[in-house]
Tab-separated table of C-alpha atoms in Angstrom:
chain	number	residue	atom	x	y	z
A	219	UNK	CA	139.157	36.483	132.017
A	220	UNK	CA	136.240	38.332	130.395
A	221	UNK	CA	132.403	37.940	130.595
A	222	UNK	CA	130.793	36.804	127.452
A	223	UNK	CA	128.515	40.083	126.338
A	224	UNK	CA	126.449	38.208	124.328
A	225	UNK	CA	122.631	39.146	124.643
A	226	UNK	CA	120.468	36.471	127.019
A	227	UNK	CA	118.854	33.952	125.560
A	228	UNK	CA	115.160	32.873	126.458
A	229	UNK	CA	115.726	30.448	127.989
A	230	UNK	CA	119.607	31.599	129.803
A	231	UNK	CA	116.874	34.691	131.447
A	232	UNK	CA	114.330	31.768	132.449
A	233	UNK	CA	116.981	30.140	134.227
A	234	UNK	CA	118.504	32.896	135.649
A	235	UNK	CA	114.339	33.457	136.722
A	236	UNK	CA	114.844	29.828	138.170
A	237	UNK	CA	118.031	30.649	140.391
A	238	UNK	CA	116.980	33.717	141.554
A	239	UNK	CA	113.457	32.767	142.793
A	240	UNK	CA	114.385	28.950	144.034
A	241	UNK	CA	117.289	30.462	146.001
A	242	UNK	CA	115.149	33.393	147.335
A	243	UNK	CA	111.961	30.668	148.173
A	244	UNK	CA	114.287	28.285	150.091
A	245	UNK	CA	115.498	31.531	152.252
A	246	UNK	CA	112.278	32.815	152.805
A	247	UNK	CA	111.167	29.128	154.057
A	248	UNK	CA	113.936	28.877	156.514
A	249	UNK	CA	113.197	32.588	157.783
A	250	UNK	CA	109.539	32.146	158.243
A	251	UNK	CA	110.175	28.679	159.955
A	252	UNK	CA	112.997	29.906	162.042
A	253	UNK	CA	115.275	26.960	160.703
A	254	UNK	CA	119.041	27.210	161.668
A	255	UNK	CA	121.621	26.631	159.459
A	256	UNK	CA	119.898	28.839	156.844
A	257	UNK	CA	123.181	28.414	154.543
A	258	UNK	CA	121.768	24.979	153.096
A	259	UNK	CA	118.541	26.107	152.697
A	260	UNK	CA	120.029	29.159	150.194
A	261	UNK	CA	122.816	27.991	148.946
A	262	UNK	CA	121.775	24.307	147.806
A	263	UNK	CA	118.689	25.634	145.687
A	264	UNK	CA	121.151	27.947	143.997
A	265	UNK	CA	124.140	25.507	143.568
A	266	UNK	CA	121.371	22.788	142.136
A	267	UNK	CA	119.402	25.361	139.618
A	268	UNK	CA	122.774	27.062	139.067
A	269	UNK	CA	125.070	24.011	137.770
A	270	UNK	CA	121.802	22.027	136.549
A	271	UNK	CA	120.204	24.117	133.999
A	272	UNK	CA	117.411	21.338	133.310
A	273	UNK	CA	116.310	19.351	136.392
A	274	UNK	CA	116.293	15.836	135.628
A	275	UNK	CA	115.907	12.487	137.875
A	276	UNK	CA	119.476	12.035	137.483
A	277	UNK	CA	120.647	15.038	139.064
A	278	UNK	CA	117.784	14.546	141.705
A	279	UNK	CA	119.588	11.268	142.634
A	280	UNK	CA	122.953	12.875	143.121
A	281	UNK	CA	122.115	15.751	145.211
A	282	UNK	CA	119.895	13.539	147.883
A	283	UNK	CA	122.594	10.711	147.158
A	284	UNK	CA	125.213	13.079	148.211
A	285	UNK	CA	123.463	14.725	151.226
A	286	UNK	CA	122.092	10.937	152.569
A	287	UNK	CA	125.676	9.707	152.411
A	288	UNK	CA	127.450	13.046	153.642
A	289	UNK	CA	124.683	13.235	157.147
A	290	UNK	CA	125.735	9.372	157.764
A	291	UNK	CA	129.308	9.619	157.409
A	292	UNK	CA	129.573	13.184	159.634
A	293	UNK	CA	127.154	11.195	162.420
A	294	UNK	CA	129.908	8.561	162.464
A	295	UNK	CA	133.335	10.413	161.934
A	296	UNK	CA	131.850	12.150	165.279
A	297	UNK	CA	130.764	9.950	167.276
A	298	UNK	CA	133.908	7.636	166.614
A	299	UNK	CA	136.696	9.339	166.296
A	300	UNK	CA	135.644	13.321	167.164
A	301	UNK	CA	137.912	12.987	169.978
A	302	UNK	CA	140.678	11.688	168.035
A	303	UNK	CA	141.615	13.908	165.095
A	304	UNK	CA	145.041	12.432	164.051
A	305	UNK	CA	142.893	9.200	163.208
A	306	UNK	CA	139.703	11.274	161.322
A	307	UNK	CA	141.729	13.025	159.369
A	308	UNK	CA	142.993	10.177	157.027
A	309	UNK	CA	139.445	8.866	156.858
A	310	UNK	CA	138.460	12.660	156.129
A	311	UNK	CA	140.848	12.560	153.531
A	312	UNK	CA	139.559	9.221	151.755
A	313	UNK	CA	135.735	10.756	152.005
A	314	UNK	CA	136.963	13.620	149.589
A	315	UNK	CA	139.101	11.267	147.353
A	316	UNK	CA	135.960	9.776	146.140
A	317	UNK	CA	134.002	12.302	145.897
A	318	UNK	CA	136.716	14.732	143.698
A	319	UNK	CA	137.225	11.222	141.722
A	320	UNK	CA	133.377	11.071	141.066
A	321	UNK	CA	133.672	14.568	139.940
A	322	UNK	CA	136.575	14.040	137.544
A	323	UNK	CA	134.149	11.243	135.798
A	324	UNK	CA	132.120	13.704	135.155
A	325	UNK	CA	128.463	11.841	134.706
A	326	UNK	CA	128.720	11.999	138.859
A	327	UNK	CA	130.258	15.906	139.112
A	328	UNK	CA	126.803	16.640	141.427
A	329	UNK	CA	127.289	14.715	143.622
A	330	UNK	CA	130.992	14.887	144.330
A	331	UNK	CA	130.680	18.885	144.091
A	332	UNK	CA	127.440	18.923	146.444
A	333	UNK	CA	129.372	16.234	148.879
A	334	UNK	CA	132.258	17.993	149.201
A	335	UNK	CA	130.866	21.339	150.101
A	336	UNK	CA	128.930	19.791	152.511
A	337	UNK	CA	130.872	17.525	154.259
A	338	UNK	CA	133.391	20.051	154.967
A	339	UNK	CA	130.919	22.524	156.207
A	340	UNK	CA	129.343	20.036	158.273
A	341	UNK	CA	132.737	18.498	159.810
A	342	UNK	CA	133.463	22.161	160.408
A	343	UNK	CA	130.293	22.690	162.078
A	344	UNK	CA	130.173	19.354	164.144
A	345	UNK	CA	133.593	19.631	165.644
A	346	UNK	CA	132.427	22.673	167.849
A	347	UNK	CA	130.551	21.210	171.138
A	348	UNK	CA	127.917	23.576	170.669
A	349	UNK	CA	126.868	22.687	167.846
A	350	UNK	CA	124.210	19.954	168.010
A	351	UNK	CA	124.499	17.512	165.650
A	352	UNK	CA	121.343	15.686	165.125
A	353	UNK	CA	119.915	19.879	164.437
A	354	UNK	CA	123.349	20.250	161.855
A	355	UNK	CA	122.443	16.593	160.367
A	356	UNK	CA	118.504	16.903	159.878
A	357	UNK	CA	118.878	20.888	158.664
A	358	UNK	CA	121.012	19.418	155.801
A	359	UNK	CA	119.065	16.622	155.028
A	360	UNK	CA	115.513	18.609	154.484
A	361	UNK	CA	117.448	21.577	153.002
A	362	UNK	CA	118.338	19.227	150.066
A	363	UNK	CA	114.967	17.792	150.073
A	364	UNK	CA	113.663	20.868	149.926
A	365	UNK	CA	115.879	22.392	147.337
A	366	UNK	CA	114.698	19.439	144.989
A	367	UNK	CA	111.304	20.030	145.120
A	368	UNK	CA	111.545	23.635	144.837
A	369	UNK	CA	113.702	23.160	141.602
A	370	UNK	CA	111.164	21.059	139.926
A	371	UNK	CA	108.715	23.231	140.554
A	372	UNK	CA	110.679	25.965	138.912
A	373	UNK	CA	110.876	23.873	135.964
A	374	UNK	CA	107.508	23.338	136.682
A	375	UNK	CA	106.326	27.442	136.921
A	376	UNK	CA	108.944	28.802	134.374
A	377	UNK	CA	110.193	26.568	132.309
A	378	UNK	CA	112.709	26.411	129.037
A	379	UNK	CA	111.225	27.498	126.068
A	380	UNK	CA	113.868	25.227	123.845
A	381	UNK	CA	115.212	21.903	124.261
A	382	UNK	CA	118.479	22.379	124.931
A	383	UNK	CA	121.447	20.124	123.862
A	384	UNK	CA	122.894	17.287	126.005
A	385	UNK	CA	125.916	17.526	127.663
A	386	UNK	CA	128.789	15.396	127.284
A	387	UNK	CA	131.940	15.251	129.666
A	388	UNK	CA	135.030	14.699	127.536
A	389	UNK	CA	137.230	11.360	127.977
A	390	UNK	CA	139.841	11.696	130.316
A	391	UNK	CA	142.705	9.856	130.650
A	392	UNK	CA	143.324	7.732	133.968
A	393	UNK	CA	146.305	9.686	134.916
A	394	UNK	CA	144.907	13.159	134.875
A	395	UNK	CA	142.022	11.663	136.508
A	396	UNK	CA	144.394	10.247	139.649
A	397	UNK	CA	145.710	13.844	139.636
A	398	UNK	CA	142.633	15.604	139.651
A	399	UNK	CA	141.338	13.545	142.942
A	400	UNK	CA	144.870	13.569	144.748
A	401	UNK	CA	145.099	17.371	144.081
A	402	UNK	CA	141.444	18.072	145.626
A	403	UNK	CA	141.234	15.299	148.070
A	404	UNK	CA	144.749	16.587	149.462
A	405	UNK	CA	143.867	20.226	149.273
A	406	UNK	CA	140.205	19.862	150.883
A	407	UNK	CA	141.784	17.640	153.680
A	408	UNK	CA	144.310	20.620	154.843
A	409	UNK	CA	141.793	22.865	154.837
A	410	UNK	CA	139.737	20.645	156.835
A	411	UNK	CA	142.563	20.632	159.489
A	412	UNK	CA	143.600	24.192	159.286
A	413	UNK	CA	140.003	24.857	160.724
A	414	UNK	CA	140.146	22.364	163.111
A	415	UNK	CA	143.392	23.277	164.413
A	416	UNK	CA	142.311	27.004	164.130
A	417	UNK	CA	139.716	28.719	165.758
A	418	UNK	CA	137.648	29.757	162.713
A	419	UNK	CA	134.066	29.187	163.451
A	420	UNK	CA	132.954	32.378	161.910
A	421	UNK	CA	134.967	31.640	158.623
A	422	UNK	CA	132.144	29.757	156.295
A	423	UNK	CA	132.894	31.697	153.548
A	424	UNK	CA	136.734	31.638	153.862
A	425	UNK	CA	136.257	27.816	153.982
A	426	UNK	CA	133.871	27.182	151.385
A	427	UNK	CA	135.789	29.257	149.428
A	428	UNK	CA	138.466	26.765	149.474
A	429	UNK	CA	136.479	24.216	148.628
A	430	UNK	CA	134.553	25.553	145.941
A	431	UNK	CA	137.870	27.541	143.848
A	432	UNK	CA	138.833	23.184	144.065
A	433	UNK	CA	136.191	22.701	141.438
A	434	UNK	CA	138.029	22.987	138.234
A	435	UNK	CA	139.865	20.313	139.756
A	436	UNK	CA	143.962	21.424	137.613
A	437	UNK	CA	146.021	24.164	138.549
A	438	UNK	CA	144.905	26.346	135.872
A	439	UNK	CA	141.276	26.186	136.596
A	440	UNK	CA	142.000	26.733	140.209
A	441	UNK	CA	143.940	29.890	139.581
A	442	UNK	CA	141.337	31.132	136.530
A	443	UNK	CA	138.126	30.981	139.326
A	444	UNK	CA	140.306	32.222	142.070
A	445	UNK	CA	140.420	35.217	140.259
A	446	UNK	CA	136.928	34.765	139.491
A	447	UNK	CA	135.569	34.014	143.120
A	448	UNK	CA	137.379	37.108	144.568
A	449	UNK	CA	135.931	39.176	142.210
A	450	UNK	CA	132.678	37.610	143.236
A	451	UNK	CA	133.132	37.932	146.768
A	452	UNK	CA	133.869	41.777	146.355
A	453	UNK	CA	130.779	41.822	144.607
A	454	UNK	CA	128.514	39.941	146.655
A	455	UNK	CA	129.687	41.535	149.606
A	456	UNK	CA	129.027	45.285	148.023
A	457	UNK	CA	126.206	44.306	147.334
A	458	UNK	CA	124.766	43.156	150.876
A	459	UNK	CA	126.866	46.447	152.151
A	460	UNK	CA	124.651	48.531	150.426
A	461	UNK	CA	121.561	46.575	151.628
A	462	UNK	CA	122.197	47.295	155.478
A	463	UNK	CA	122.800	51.003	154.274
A	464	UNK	CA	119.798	51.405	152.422
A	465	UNK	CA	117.406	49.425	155.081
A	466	UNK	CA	119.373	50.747	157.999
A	467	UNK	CA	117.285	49.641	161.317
A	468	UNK	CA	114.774	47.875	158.818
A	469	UNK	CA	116.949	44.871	157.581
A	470	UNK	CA	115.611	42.818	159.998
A	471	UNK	CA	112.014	43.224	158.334
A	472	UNK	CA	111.582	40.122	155.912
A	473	UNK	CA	109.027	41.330	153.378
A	474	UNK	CA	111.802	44.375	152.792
A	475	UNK	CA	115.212	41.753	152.476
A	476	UNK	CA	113.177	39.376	149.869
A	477	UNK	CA	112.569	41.381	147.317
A	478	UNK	CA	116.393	43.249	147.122
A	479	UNK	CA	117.769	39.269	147.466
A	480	UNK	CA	115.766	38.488	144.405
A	481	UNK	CA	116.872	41.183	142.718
A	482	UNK	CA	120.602	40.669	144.105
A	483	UNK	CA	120.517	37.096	142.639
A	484	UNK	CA	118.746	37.797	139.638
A	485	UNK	CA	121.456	40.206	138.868
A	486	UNK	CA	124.435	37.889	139.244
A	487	UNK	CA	123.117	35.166	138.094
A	488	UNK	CA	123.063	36.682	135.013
A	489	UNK	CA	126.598	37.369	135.149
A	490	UNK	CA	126.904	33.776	135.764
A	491	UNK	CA	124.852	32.752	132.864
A	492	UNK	CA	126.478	34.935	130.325
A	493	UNK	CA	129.365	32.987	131.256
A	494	UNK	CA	128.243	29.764	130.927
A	495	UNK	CA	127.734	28.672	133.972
A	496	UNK	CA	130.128	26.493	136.264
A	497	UNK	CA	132.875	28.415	138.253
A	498	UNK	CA	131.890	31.906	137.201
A	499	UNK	CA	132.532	35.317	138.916
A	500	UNK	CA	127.988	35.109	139.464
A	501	UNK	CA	128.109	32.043	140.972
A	502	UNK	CA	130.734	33.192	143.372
A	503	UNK	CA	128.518	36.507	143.849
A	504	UNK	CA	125.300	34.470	144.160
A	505	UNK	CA	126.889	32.263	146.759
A	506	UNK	CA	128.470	34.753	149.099
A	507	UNK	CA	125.248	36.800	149.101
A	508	UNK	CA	123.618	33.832	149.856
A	509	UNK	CA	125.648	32.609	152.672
A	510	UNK	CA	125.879	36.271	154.031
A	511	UNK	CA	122.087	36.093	154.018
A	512	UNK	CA	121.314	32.894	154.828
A	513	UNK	CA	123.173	32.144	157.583
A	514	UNK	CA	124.590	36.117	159.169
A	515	UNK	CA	121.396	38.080	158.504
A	516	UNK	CA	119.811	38.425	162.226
A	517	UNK	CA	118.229	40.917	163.798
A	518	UNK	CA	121.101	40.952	166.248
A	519	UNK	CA	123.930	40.687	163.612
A	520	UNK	CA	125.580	43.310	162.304
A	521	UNK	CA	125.468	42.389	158.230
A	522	UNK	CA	128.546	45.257	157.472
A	523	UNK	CA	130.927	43.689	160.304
A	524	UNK	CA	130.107	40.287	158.365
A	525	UNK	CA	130.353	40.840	155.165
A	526	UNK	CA	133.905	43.244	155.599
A	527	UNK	CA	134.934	40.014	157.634
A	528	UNK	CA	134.235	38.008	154.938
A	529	UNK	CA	136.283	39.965	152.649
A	530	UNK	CA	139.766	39.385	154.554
A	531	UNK	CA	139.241	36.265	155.416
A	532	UNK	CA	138.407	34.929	151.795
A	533	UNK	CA	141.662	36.796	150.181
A	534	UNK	CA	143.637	35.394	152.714
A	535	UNK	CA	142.059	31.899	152.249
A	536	UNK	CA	141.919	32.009	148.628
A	537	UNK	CA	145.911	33.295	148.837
A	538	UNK	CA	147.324	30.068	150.781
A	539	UNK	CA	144.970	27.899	148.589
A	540	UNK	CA	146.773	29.178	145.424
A	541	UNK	CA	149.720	28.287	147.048
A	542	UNK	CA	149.363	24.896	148.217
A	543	UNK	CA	148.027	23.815	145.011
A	544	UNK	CA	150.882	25.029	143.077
A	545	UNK	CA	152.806	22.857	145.507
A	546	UNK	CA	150.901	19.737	145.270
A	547	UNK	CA	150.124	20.315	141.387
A	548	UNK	CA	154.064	20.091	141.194
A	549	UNK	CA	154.439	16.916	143.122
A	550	UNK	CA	152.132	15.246	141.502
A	551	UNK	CA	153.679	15.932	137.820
A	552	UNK	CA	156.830	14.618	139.430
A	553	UNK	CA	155.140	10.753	139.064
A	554	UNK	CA	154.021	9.367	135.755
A	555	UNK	CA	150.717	8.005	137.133
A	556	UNK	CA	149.432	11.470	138.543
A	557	UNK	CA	150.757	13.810	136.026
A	558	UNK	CA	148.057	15.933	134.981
A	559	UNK	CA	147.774	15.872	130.953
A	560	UNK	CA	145.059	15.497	128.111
């Protein structure tokens, strides 16, 4: 596991320009505004500039596609069966099938990566009887809006400086395909009820964590960015650590928070660049930082309490991940039709 140490291309720094300021913009919007759920409106901007390096109508579809349809099946799953969980979770567990099987395609990865962070962090959310959910629906809904328009206009302000070439997802074969949905669907569905069954409210980044180490979608990728996320994490964290140590009793002061987030996600996202993007150890730091500031950074929260919390919760997390995927990855090579192969 090494970090390519080639130098930056033009336009890898422009993008890493685009990350850095989209995700910072769509933070400083929900601060100013006093919007809750500030984790969509950081972390989608970064997830879209991040995994899309050129913003195109196509990916535009998929990311509101995938919030629209994520908001309308939470509403429902809620208000129909919140008070029976043995019944959601099977449909819980056909919502992610799709969505890892539109990511094994490949053409529809956006959406099925997008809609499964989000649904889970939104079931999550929802099934707490504080929460309200037409505030949890409508933040997620305008966050995505809002992360699409502020992407095109960072293709807009700073834009590539050379075309860059197309890609194509390799051909899969069916059965690796059926194994790559079964393993994520099945994985993403006990997490779902290990935090329902749990009290684990303050565990976002624990469970997003084991959604998003799910992305490689095979046994080897999951254990390659598990590495990679906790190594991220440790990063990230440091690195909002030494923020609440170097603004002390000012880190509640906005105009002081944006610049050193810029400069936080400029930083790893070129660590996330360099190595070419997709599960990276800079997209793990860029996303912790920006759920630790999105959604803990108050002027009544203590940042070091959450972002030490974070820590224990994500090894552990990230530790009985590894080992239910092993488990599944096994059964699922025991069968002909799921066996996971090239």
């Amino acid at each position: 596991m090494k970090i390519r140490h080639t130098p930056l291309t033009t336009n890898d720094l422009r993008q890493c320009l685009r990350v850095a300021t989209g995700a910072t913009l769509g933070f400083t919007l929900c601060k100013i505004f006093d919007l809750h759920y500030g984790i969509f409106f950081t972390v989608t901007p970064m997830i879209l500039l991040g995994l899309v390096p050129v913003m195109s109508t196509h990916a535009m579809r998929q990311i509101i596609a995938s919030s629209v349809v994520a908001v309308v099946e939470v509403g429902l799953l809620t208000s129909l069966l919140g008070a029976s969980p043995g019944l959601m979770t099977p449909v819980v567990f056909l919502l992610f099938l799709y969505r890892f099987a539109a990511m094994s395609r490949g053409s529809l990865f956006l959406f099925g990566a997008n809609g499964v962070l989000m649904l889970s962090i939104m079931l999550n959310f929802a099934s707490y009887p504080d929460t309200n959910l037409n505030d949890l629906l409508f933040s997620n809904f305008w966050a995505t809006i809002l992360s699409v328009v502020i992407a095109y206009v960072m293709m807009v302000v700073i834009p590539d400086v050379e075309p860059r070439t197309a890609h194509k997802p390799a051909p899969k074969a069916p059965h690796r395909m059926r194994h790559e949905a079964l393993l994520g669907a099945t994985l993403a569905t006990i997490s779902f009820v290990i935090f329902q069954i749990f009290d684990l409210q303050d565990s976002m980044s624990a469970q997003a964590s084991t959604i998003l180490i799910l992305f490689p979608m095979h046994w080897n990728g999951v254990i390659g960015y598990a590495r990679k996320r906790a190594i991220g994490t440790i990063l990230g964290v440091a690195f909002g650590i030494s923020l609440q140590f170097l603004l002390y009793d000012w880190s509640n002061q906005l105009l002081l928070v944006i610049p050193i987030l810029w400069i936080g996600l400029m930083l790893f996202g070129q660590f996330h660049v360099r190595e070419g993007g997709g599960s990276s150890i800079g997209f793990g730091a860029m996303t912790t930082l920006g759920i630790l500031f999105g959604q803990y950074l108050s002027p009544d929260n203590d940042l070091i309490f959450s972002a030490l919390y974070r820590i224990s919760s994500i090894a552990v997390a990230i530790v009985i991940t590894l080992f239910l995927c092993h488990l599944v990855h096994n059964l699922l090579n025991r069968f002909e039709p799921t066996r996971f192969g090239y």
